[in-house]
CSV table of C-alpha atoms in Angstrom, one decimal:
chain,number,residue,atom,x,y,z
T,59,MET,CA,121.9,63.9,101.1
T,60,ASN,CA,120.2,64.1,97.7
T,61,ILE,CA,116.8,64.4,99.3
T,62,ILE,CA,117.7,67.6,101.1
T,63,PHE,CA,119.3,69.2,98.1
T,64,ASN,CA,116.4,68.3,95.8
T,65,SER,CA,113.9,69.6,98.3
T,66,ARG,CA,115.6,73.1,98.1
T,67,THR,CA,115.3,73.2,94.3
T,68,LEU,CA,111.6,72.4,94.1
T,69,TRP,CA,110.5,75.9,95.2
T,70,ARG,CA,112.6,77.6,92.6
T,71,GLN,CA,111.2,75.2,90.0
T,72,LEU,CA,107.7,76.4,91.0
T,73,ALA,CA,108.8,80.0,90.7
T,74,ILE,CA,110.5,79.5,87.3
T,75,TRP,CA,107.7,77.6,85.6
T,76,THR,CA,105.0,79.9,87.0
T,77,ARG,CA,106.9,82.8,85.4
T,78,ALA,CA,107.0,80.9,82.2
T,79,LEU,CA,103.2,80.4,82.4
T,80,ILE,CA,102.7,84.1,83.1
T,81,ILE,CA,104.8,85.2,80.1
T,82,SER,CA,103.3,82.6,77.8
T,83,LYS,CA,99.7,83.8,78.6
T,84,THR,CA,100.4,87.6,78.8
T,85,ALA,CA,102.9,87.9,75.9
T,86,GLY,CA,101.7,85.1,73.7
T,87,ILE,CA,105.0,83.4,73.7
T,88,GLY,CA,104.9,79.7,73.2
T,89,ILE,CA,101.8,77.5,73.8
T,90,ALA,CA,100.2,78.4,77.2
T,91,GLU,CA,98.5,75.0,77.5
T,92,GLU,CA,101.8,73.1,77.2
T,93,VAL,CA,103.5,75.4,79.7
T,94,PHE,CA,100.6,75.0,82.1
T,95,ARG,CA,100.9,71.2,81.8
T,96,ARG,CA,104.6,71.5,82.7
T,97,VAL,CA,104.0,73.8,85.8
T,98,TYR,CA,101.2,71.4,86.8
T,99,ARG,CA,103.8,68.6,87.1
T,100,VAL,CA,105.8,70.5,89.7
T,101,PRO,CA,103.5,69.4,92.6
T,102,GLU,CA,104.4,65.8,91.7
T,103,GLY,CA,108.0,66.6,92.7
T,104,TYR,CA,106.8,67.7,96.1
T,105,ALA,CA,104.7,64.7,96.5
T,106,ASN,CA,107.6,62.4,95.6
T,107,MET,CA,109.8,64.1,98.1
T,108,LEU,CA,107.3,63.9,100.9
T,109,ARG,CA,106.4,60.3,100.1
T,110,ILE,CA,110.0,59.2,100.9
T,111,VAL,CA,109.7,60.6,104.4
T,112,PHE,CA,106.0,60.7,105.3
T,113,GLY,CA,104.4,58.0,103.1
T,114,ASN,CA,101.7,58.0,100.3
T,115,LYS,CA,98.7,59.5,102.0
T,116,ILE,CA,100.5,62.7,103.2
T,117,SER,CA,102.2,63.1,99.9
T,118,GLU,CA,99.0,62.8,97.9
T,119,ASP,CA,97.1,65.2,100.2
T,120,TYR,CA,99.8,67.9,99.8
T,121,MET,CA,100.0,67.4,96.0
T,122,ILE,CA,96.2,68.1,95.8
T,123,LEU,CA,96.7,71.4,97.8
T,124,LEU,CA,99.7,72.6,95.7
T,125,SER,CA,98.0,71.6,92.4
T,126,ALA,CA,95.0,73.7,93.5
T,127,ALA,CA,97.4,76.7,93.9
T,128,VAL,CA,98.9,76.2,90.4
T,129,SER,CA,95.4,76.0,88.9
T,130,LEU,CA,94.4,79.2,90.8
T,131,TYR,CA,97.4,81.1,89.4
T,132,ASN,CA,96.4,79.9,85.9
T,133,GLN,CA,92.8,81.1,86.4
T,134,ILE,CA,93.7,84.4,87.8
T,135,ILE,CA,96.0,85.3,84.8
T,136,THR,CA,93.1,84.6,82.5
T,137,ALA,CA,90.6,86.6,84.7
T,138,TYR,CA,93.0,89.6,84.7
T,139,LEU,CA,93.5,89.5,81.0
T,140,ASP,CA,89.6,89.4,80.6
T,141,GLY,CA,89.3,92.5,82.8
T,142,ASP,CA,87.1,90.5,85.3
T,143,THR,CA,87.9,92.3,88.6
T,144,ASP,CA,85.5,90.4,90.7
T,145,THR,CA,86.9,87.1,89.6
T,146,VAL,CA,90.5,88.3,90.1
T,147,ASN,CA,89.7,89.4,93.7
T,148,ASP,CA,87.9,86.1,94.4
T,149,LEU,CA,90.8,84.0,93.1
T,150,ALA,CA,93.3,86.1,95.0
T,151,ALA,CA,91.4,85.4,98.2
T,152,ARG,CA,91.3,81.7,97.4
T,153,LEU,CA,95.1,81.7,96.9
T,154,TYR,CA,95.7,83.1,100.4
T,155,GLU,CA,93.2,80.5,101.8
T,156,ASN,CA,95.1,77.8,100.0
T,157,ALA,CA,98.4,79.1,101.5
T,158,ASP,CA,96.7,78.9,104.9
T,159,GLU,CA,95.7,75.3,104.3
T,160,ARG,CA,99.2,74.3,103.1
T,161,ALA,CA,100.9,76.0,106.0
T,162,THR,CA,98.6,74.2,108.5
T,163,PHE,CA,99.1,70.9,106.7
T,164,LEU,CA,102.9,71.1,106.7
T,165,SER,CA,103.1,72.1,110.3
T,166,SER,CA,100.8,69.2,111.3
T,167,ILE,CA,103.1,66.5,109.8
T,168,ASN,CA,106.5,67.8,111.0
T,169,PRO,CA,107.2,69.4,114.4
T,170,TYR,CA,110.1,71.2,112.8
T,171,TRP,CA,107.8,73.2,110.6
T,172,ASP,CA,106.0,76.1,112.3
T,173,VAL,CA,102.5,77.1,111.0
T,174,THR,CA,103.2,80.8,111.4
T,175,GLU,CA,106.5,80.7,109.7
T,176,TRP,CA,105.0,78.8,106.8
T,177,ARG,CA,102.1,81.2,106.5
T,178,ASP,CA,104.4,84.2,106.4
T,179,LEU,CA,106.6,82.6,103.7
T,180,MET,CA,103.6,81.5,101.6
T,181,TYR,CA,101.7,84.8,102.0
T,182,THR,CA,104.7,86.7,100.8
T,183,TYR,CA,105.2,84.3,97.9
T,184,VAL,CA,101.6,84.7,96.8
T,185,ALA,CA,101.7,88.5,97.1
T,186,TYR,CA,104.9,88.7,95.0
T,187,THR,CA,103.5,86.3,92.3
T,188,LEU,CA,100.3,88.4,92.0
T,189,GLU,CA,102.4,91.5,91.6
T,190,GLU,CA,104.4,89.6,89.0
T,191,ILE,CA,101.2,88.9,87.1
T,192,VAL,CA,100.1,92.5,87.3
T,193,THR,CA,103.3,94.1,86.2
T,194,SER,CA,103.6,91.6,83.3
T,195,ILE,CA,100.2,92.5,82.0
T,196,THR,CA,100.6,96.2,82.4
T,197,GLY,CA,104.0,96.2,80.8
T,198,GLU,CA,105.9,97.6,83.8
T,199,HIS,CA,109.1,95.7,82.9
T,200,ALA,CA,111.5,97.2,85.4
T,201,LYS,CA,109.1,96.4,88.3
T,202,ASN,CA,108.4,93.0,86.8
T,203,ILE,CA,112.1,92.1,86.8
T,204,ASP,CA,112.5,93.5,90.4
T,205,VAL,CA,109.6,91.4,91.7
T,206,TYR,CA,110.9,88.3,90.0
T,207,ASP,CA,114.2,88.8,91.8
T,208,ARG,CA,112.3,88.9,95.0
T,209,ILE,CA,110.3,85.8,94.1
T,210,LEU,CA,113.5,83.9,93.5
T,211,SER,CA,114.9,85.0,96.9
T,212,GLN,CA,111.6,84.1,98.6
T,213,ALA,CA,111.7,80.7,96.9
T,214,SER,CA,115.2,80.1,98.2
T,215,ALA,CA,114.1,81.0,101.7
T,216,MET,CA,111.2,78.6,101.4
T,217,GLY,CA,113.5,75.9,100.1
T,218,ASP,CA,115.9,76.4,103.0
T,219,TYR,CA,113.1,76.2,105.5
T,220,PHE,CA,111.6,73.2,103.8
T,221,SER,CA,114.9,71.3,103.6
T,222,GLN,CA,116.0,72.2,107.1
T,223,GLY,CA,112.7,70.9,108.5
T,224,LEU,CA,113.1,67.7,106.5
T,225,PHE,CA,116.7,67.3,107.7
T,226,ASN,CA,115.8,67.9,111.4
T,227,TYR,CA,112.8,65.4,111.1
T,228,MET,CA,115.0,62.7,109.5
T,229,THR,CA,117.8,63.2,112.0
T,230,GLN,CA,115.7,64.2,115.0
T,231,ILE,CA,117.7,67.3,115.9
T,232,PRO,CA,115.9,69.2,118.7
T,233,SER,CA,114.4,72.5,117.7
T,234,ASP,CA,112.5,75.2,119.5
T,235,ASN,CA,109.3,74.0,117.8
T,236,GLU,CA,109.3,70.9,120.0
T,237,ASN,CA,108.4,73.0,123.0
T,238,GLN,CA,105.6,74.9,121.3
T,239,SER,CA,102.1,74.0,122.2
T,240,PRO,CA,99.3,73.6,121.4
T,241,SER,CA,99.4,72.1,118.0
T,242,PRO,CA,98.6,74.2,114.9
T,243,PHE,CA,95.2,72.5,114.5
T,244,GLU,CA,94.2,73.5,118.1
T,245,ASN,CA,94.8,77.1,117.2
T,246,GLU,CA,93.4,76.8,113.6
T,247,ASN,CA,90.4,79.1,114.4
T,248,GLN,CA,92.8,81.8,115.6
T,249,SER,CA,94.7,82.0,112.3
T,250,PRO,CA,94.5,85.4,110.7
T,251,SER,CA,92.3,85.7,107.7
T,252,PRO,CA,93.9,86.2,104.3
T,253,SER,CA,91.9,89.4,104.0
T,254,ASP,CA,93.6,90.8,107.1
T,255,ASN,CA,97.0,90.5,105.5
T,256,GLY,CA,98.3,91.0,101.9
T,257,ASN,CA,95.0,90.2,100.2
T,258,GLN,CA,93.5,93.6,100.8
T,259,SER,CA,96.6,95.4,99.6
T,260,MET,CA,96.6,93.2,96.5
T,261,LYS,CA,93.0,94.2,95.8
T,262,ALA,CA,94.1,97.8,95.9
T,263,VAL,CA,96.9,97.0,93.5
T,264,TYR,CA,94.4,95.4,91.1
T,265,CYS,CA,92.1,98.4,91.2
T,266,ASN,CA,94.9,100.8,90.6
T,267,GLN,CA,96.2,98.8,87.7
T,268,TYR,CA,92.7,98.6,86.2
T,269,GLU,CA,92.4,102.4,86.5
T,270,ARG,CA,95.8,102.9,84.9
T,271,SER,CA,95.1,100.5,82.0
T,272,GLY,CA,91.6,101.8,81.5
T,273,LYS,CA,89.9,98.5,82.2
């Protein structure tokens, strides 16, 4: 089905256009504002996909969350280029919080999407993308290429999980998630804080990179 195939490609589109934004802002290639407008359109694709299955309200709510993530990436690139460590760390924490919100949201609308699985996938994606920004700014080209390869692999994994969940929901194939209880919202207060996961390690990365670059 086209909807399943298209849902797999959305995650790679986000990774590809986010990289274009990073390169545009850090290397001065192209017009950053135009690239940002293009990457900001990616959430519309997710919304259109979700609308087909879940309706307008859910699709619009998720588009707001994903658009916020895109905006945060744009802001954190600028903050890093400005040498504003406090703002960088604040925005990094907000990116992990946004990942928590999106993981909880997706798991709440589809029993075939697990909140822990989504959180792990999204945390890893955030960490890789922040590393991509860092290595692009500091000129560590070999590391930058390596992390981009990991981002594409992660995007594929997220696309597979996203599309499989859609397929199971649309065809009502039983999954282990049906037997899991309570719901993600009932355990929301037990969710690990972003600062307990990759966020602290990314702060260390930022500090190290600032020391190395003399900022």
